[in-house]
CSV table of C-alpha atoms and ligand atoms in Angstrom, one decimal:
chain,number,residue,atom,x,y,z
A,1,UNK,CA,-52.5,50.1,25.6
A,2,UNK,CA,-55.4,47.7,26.1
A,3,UNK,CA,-54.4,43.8,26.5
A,4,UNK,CA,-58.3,42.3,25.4
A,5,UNK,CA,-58.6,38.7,26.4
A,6,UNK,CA,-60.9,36.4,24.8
A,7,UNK,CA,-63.9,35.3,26.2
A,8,UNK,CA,-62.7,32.2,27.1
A,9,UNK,CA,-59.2,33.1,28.4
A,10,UNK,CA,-58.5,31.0,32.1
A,11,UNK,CA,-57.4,33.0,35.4
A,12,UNK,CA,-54.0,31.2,34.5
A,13,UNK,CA,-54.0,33.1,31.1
A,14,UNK,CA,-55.2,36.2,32.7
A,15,UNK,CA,-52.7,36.2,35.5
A,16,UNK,CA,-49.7,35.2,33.4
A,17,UNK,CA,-50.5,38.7,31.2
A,18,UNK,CA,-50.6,40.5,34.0
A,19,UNK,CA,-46.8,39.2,35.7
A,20,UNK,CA,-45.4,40.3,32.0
A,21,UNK,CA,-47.1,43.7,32.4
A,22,UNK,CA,-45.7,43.9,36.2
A,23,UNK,CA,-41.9,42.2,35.2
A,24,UNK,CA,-41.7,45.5,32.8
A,25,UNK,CA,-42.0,47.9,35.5
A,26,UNK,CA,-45.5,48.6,34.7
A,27,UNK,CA,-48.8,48.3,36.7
A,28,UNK,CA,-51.8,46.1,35.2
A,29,UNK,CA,-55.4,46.5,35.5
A,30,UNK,CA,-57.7,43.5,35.1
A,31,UNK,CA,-61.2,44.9,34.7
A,32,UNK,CA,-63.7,42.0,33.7
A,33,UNK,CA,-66.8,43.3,31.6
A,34,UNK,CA,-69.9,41.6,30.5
A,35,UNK,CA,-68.5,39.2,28.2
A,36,UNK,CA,-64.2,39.5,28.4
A,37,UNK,CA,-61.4,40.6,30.6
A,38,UNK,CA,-59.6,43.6,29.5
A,39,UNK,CA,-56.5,44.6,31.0
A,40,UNK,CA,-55.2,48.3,31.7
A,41,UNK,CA,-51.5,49.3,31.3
A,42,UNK,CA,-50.5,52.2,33.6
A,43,UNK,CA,-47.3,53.3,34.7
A,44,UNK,CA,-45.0,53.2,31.2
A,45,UNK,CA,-43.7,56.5,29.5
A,46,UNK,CA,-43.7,55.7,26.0
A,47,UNK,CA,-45.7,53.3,24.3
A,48,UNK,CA,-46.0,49.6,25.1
A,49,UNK,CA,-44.9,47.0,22.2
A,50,UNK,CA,-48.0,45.3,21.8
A,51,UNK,CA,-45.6,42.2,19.9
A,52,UNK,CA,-44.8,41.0,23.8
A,53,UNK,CA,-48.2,39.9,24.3
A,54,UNK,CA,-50.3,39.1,21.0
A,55,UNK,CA,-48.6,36.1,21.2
A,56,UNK,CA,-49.3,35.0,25.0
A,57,UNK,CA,-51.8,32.2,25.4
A,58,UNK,CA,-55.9,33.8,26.0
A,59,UNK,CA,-54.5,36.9,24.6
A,60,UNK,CA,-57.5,38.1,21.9
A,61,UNK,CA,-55.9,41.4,20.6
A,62,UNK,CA,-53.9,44.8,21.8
A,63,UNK,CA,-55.5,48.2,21.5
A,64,UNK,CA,-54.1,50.9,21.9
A,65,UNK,CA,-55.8,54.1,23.8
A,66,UNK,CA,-56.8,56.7,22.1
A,67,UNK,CA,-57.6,58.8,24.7
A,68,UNK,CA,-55.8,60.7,27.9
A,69,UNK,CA,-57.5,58.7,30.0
A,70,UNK,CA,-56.7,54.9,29.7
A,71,UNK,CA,-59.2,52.9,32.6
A,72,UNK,CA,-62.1,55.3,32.9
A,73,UNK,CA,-62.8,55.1,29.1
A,74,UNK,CA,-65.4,53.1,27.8
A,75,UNK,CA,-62.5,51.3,25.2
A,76,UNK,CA,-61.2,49.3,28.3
A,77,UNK,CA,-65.5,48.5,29.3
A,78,UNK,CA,-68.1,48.5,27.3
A,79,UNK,CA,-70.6,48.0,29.5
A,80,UNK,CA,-71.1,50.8,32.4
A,81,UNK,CA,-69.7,49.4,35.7
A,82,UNK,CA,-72.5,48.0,38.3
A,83,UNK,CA,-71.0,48.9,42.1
A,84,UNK,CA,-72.6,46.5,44.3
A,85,UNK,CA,-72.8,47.6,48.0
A,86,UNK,CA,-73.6,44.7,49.4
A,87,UNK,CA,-77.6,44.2,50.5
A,88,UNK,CA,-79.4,44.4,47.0
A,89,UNK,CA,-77.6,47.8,46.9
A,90,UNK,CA,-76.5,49.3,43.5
A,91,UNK,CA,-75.4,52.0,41.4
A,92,UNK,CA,-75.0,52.4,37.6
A,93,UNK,CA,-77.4,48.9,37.5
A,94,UNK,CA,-81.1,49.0,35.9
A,95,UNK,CA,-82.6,50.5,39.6
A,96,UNK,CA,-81.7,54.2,39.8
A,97,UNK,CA,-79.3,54.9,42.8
A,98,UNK,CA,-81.3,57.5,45.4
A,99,UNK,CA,-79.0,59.0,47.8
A,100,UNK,CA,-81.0,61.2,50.6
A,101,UNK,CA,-80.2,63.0,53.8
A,102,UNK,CA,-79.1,66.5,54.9
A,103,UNK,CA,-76.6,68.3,54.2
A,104,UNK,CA,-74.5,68.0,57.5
A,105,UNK,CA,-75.4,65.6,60.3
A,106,UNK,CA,-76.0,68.0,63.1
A,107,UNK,CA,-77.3,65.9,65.6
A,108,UNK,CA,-78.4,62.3,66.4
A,109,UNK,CA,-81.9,63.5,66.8
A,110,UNK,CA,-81.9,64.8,63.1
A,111,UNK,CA,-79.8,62.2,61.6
A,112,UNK,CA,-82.5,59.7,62.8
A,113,UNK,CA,-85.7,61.8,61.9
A,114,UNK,CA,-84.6,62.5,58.2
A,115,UNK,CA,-83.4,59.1,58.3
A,116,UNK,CA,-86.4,57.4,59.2
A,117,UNK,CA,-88.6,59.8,56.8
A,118,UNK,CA,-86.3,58.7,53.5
A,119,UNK,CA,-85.8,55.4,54.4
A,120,UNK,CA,-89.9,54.9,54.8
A,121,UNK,CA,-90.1,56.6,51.1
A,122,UNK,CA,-87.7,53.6,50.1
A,123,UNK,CA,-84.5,54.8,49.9
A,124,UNK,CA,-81.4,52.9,50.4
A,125,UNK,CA,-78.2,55.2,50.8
A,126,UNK,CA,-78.5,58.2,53.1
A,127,UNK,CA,-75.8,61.0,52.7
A,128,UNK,CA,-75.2,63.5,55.4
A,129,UNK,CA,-71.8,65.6,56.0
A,130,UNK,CA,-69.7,65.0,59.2
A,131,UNK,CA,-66.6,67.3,57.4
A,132,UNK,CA,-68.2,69.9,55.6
A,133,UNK,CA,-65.9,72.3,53.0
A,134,UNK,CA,-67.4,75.8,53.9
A,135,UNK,CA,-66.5,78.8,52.3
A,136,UNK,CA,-66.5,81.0,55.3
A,137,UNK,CA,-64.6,79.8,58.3
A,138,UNK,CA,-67.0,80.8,60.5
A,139,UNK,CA,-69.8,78.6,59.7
A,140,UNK,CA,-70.7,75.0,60.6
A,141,UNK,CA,-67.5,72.7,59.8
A,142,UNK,CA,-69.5,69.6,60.5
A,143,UNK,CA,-69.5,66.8,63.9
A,144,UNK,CA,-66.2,65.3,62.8
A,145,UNK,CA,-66.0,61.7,64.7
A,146,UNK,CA,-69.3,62.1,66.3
A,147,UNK,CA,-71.2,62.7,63.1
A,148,UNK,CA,-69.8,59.6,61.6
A,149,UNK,CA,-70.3,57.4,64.8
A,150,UNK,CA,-74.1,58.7,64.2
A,151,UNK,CA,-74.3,57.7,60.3
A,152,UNK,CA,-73.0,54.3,61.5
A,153,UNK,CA,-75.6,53.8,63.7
A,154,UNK,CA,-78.0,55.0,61.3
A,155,UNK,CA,-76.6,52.3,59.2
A,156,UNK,CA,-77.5,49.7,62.1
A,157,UNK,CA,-80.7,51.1,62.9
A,158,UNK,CA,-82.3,51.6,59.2
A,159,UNK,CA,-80.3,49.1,57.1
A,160,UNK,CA,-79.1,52.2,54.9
A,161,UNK,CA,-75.8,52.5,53.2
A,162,UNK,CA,-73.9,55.9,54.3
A,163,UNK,CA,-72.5,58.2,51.5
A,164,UNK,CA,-70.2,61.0,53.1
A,165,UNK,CA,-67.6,63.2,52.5
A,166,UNK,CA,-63.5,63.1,53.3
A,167,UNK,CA,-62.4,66.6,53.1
A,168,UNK,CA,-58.3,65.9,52.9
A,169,UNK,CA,-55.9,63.6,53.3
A,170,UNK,CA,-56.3,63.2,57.7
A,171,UNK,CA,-60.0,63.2,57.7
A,172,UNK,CA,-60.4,60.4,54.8
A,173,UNK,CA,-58.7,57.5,57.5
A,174,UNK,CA,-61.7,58.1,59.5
A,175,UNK,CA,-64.0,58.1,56.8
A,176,UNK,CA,-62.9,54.9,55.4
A,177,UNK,CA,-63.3,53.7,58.9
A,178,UNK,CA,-67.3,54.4,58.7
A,179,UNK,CA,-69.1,54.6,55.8
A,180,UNK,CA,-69.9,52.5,52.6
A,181,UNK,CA,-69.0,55.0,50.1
A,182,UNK,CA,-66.2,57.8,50.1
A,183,UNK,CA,-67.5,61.2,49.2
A,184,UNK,CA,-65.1,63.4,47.7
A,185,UNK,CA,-66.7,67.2,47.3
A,186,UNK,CA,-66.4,69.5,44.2
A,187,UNK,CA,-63.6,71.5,45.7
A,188,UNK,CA,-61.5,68.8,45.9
A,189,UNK,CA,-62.3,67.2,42.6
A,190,UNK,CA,-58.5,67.9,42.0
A,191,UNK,CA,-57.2,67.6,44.9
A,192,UNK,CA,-54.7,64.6,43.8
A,193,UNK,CA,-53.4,63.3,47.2
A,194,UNK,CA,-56.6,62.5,48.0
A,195,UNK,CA,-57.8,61.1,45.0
A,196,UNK,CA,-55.1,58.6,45.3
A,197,UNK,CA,-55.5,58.0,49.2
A,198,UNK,CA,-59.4,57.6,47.7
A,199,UNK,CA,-57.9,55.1,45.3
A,200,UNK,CA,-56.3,53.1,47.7
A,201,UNK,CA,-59.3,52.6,49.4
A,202,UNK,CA,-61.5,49.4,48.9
A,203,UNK,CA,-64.8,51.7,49.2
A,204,UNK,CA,-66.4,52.9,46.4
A,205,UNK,CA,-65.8,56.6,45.6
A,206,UNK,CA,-68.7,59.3,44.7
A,207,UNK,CA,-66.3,61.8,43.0
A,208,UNK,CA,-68.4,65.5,42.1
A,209,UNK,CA,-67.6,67.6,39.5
A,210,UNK,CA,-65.5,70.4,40.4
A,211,UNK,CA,-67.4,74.1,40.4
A,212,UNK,CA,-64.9,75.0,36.7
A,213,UNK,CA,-64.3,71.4,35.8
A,214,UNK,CA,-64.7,70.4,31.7
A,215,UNK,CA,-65.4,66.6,31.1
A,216,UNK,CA,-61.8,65.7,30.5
A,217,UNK,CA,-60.8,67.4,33.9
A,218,UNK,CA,-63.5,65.4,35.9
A,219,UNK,CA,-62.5,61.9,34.2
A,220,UNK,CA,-59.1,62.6,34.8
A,221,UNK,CA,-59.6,62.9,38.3
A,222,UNK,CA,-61.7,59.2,38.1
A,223,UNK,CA,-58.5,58.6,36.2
A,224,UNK,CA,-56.2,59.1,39.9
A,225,UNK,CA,-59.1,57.2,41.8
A,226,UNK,CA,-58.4,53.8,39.2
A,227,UNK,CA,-55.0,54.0,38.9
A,228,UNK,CA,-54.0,53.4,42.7
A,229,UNK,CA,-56.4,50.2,41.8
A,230,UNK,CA,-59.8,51.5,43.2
A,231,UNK,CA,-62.2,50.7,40.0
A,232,UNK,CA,-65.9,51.5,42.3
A,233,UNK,CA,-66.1,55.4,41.3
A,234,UNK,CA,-69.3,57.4,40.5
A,235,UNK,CA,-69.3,60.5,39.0
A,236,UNK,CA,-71.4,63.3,40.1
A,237,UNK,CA,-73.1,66.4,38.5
A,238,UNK,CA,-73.7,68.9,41.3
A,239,UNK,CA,-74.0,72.2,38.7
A,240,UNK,CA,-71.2,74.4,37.6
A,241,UNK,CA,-70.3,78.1,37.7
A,242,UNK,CA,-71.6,80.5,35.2
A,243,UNK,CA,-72.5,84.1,34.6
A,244,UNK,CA,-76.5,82.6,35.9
A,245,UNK,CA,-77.6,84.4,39.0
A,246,UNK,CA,-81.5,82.3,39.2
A,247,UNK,CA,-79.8,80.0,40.4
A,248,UNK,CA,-76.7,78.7,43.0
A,249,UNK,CA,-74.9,76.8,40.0
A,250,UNK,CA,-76.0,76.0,36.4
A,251,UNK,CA,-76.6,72.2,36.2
A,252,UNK,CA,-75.6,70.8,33.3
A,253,UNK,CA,-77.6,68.1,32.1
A,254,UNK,CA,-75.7,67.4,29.2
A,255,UNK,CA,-72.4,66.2,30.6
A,256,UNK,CA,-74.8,62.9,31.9
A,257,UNK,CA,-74.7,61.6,28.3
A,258,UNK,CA,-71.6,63.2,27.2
A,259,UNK,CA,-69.7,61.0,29.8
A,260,UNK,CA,-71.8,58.4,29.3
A,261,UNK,CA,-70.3,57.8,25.7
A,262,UNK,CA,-66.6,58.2,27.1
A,263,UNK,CA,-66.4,56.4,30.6
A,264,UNK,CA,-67.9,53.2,32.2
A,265,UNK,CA,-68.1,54.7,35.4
A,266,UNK,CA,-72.4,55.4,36.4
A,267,UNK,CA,-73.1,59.1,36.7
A,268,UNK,CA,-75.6,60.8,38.9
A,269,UNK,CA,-76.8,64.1,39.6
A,270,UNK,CA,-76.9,66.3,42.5
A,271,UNK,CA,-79.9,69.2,41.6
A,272,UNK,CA,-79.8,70.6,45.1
A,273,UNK,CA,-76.2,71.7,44.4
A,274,UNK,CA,-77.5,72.1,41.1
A,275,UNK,CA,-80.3,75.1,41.5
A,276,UNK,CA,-79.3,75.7,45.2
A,277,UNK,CA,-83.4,76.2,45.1
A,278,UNK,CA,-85.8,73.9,46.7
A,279,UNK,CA,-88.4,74.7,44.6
A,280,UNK,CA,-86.0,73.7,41.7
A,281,UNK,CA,-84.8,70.8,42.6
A,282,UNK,CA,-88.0,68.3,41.9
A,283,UNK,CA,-88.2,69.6,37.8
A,284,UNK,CA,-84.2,69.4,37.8
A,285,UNK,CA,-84.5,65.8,39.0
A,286,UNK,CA,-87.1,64.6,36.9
A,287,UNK,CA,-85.3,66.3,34.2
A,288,UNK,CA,-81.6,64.2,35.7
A,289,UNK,CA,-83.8,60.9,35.3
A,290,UNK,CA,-85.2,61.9,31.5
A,291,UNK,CA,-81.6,62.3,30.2
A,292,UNK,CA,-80.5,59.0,31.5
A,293,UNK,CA,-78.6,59.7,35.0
A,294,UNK,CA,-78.4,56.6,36.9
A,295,UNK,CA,-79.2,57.9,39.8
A,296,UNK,CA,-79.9,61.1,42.3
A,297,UNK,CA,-77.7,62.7,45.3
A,298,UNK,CA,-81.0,64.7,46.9
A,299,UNK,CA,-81.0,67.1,50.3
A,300,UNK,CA,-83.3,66.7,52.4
A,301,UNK,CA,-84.2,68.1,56.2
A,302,UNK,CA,-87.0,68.1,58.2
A,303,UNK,CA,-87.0,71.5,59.2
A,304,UNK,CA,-85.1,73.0,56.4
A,305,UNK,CA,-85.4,76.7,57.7
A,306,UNK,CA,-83.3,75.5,60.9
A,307,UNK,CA,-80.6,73.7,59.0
A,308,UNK,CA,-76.8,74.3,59.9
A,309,UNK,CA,-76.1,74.2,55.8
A,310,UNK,CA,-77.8,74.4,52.7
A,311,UNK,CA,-81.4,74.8,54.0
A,312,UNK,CA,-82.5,76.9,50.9
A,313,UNK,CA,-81.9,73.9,49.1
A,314,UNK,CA,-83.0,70.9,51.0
A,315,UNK,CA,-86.7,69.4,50.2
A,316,UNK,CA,-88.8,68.7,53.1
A,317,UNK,CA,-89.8,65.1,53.7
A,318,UNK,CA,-93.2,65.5,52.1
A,319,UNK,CA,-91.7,67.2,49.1
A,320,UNK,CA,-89.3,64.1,48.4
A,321,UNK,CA,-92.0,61.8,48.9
A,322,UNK,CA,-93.9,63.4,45.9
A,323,UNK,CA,-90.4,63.5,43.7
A,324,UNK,CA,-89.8,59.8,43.9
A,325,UNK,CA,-93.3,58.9,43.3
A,326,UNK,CA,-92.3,61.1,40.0
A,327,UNK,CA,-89.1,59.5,39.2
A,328,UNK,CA,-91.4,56.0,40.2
A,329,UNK,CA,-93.2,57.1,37.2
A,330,UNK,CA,-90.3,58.6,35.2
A,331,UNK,CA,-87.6,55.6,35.4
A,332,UNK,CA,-89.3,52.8,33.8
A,333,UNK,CA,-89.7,54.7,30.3
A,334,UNK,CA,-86.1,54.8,30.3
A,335,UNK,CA,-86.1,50.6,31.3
A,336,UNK,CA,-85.1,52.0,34.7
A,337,UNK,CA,-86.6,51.4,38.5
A,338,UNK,CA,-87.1,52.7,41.5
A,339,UNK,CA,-86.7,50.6,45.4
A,340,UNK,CA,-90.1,50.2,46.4
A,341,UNK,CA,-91.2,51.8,49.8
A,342,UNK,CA,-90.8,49.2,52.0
A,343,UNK,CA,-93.4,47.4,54.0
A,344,UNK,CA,-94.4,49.8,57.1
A,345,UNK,CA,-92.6,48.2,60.0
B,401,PEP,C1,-72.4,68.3,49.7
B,401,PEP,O1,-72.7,67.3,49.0
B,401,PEP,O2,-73.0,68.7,50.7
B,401,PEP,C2,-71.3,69.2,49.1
B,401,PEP,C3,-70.6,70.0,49.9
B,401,PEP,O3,-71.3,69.2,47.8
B,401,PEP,P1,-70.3,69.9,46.7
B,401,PEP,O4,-69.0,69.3,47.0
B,401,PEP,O5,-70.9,69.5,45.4
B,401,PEP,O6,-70.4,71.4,47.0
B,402,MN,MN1,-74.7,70.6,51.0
């Protein structure tokens, strides 16, 4: 159940709902939207009476959830939740959300090249994998601690916020440690320790669709992230398996608005997990932008055909240069923009 306050209800009100909800044994979730607070119910077995609050004081009405998931659902927040990183930094606001970098950081040297040649096109969150999930053994597993002590000096260096991946329950202390936003990959997706080590976290969370995952399976694995009381979670399409062999996954464009009508929570799409193809990955992206994504998780690497990981797949600078001047173009039919390239420095 859903305790809706009015518009006008006082901190007092809010907080005095909230002891009654924890005095049952429950846990509450105050999420404020663009015009009223609305307060999540988590933790009870069988259904709450919804008699022991109508009555409280600020209280505007109870509603009960229709669906399995009860704070990533669009009943609790109308309005799709705005994750501000601090700087002028956004996602799921009006500017689009374009995440760049390689795959893996593999060095200093070509953290700070590919940084430098994104952050000129105007970008202002650079991904890059220090713990990378690899389906052989035997190839590149990522720098660990050194690749995250070279994202955070990208960070001081470039004024870029740092997207990157924990990979299990040790490697997400660290994690937390350095970046801005928490990664977590499509084979952990459900993965439920982490997800709720995730949701203890006060960073925000980019959360990728699992390789098999259906809509209901990705937004209750947002649901784990919200409940430990971590509400900053993007979802991410990054393509899923299907009988399609032109391609490394089959992205699926439709799930953007699908989840749009459901959940609250901004959604962006990864096409270079997505296609797997470089040459794919600019129409799959203008394509992410047309059906309303609110933003882009892009590879890129300066010399692609010497990357560690996902070289096939990762756009040369030059080549995202041209796609953002596209999405430039793109985003403000849809009442969307794009960070301007900066000044040259
Ligand atoms: C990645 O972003 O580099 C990655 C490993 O992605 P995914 O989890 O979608 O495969
Ligand atoms: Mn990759």
């Amino acid at each position: 159940m859903l305790v809706i306050m009015k518009s006008q209800a006082t901190h007092e009100e809010i907080d005095a709902v909230c002891r009654k909800i924890e005095e049952m044994g429950y846990k509450a979730h105050p999420i404020m939207g663009s015009t009223r607070m609305a307060i999540g119910i988590t933790g009870n077995q069988g259904p709450v009476e919804a008699a022991s609050f109508e009555s409280l004081p600020g209280v505007g009405e109870c509603v009960p959830v229709s669906k399995p998931y009860k704070l990533v659902g669009r009943e609790l927040k109308e309005d799709t939740t705005d994750i501000d990183l601090g700087d002028g930094v956004h996602i799921g606001g009006p500017e689009l959300a374009i995440i760049a970098g390689p795959c893996a950081v593999e060095s200093r040297e070509q953290a700070y090249k590919i940084a430098s040649a994104v952050s000129a096109a105007g970008v202002r969150l650079f991904r890059g994998g220090a713990y990378k999930p690899r389906t052989s053994p035997y190839s590149f597993q990522g720098l660990g601690e050194e690749g995250l002590r070279i994202l955070a000096d990208v960070r001081k260096d470039f004024g870029l916020k740092i997207v990157t991946e924990a990979i299990d329950v040790e490697s997400i202390e660290l994690v937390d440690q350095y970046t801005d936003v928490i990664q977590i990959g499509a084979r952990n997706m459900q993965n439920f320790s982490l997800l709720k080590r995730a949701g203890r976290s006060r960073r925000p969370v980019l959360l990728k669709r699992g390789i098999s995952a259906t809509l209901d399976e990705l937004l209750m694995a947002a649901e784990y992230i919200l409940s430990e009381g971590n509400y900053n979670v993007v979802l991410c399409e990054r393509g899923i398996r299907t009988f399609t062999d032109h391609t490394r996954n089959t992205l699926d464009l439709s799930v953007v608005p699908a989840i749009q009508r459901l959940s609250h929570l901004p959604i962006i799409v990864d096409p270079s997990h997505g296609t797997g193809r470089r040459e794919k990955v600019i129409p799959l992206s203008r394509a992410a932008i047309a059906v309303g994504a609110d933003g882009l998780m892009i590879e890129v690497h300066h010399e692609p055909e010497k990357a560690l990981s996902d070289g096939n797949q990762s756009l040369h600078p030059y080549e995202f240069e041209k796609l953002l001047k596209e999405i430039r173009q793109i985003a403000p039919i849809l009442g969307r923009s794009v960070a301007p390239n900066p000044p040259v420095r």
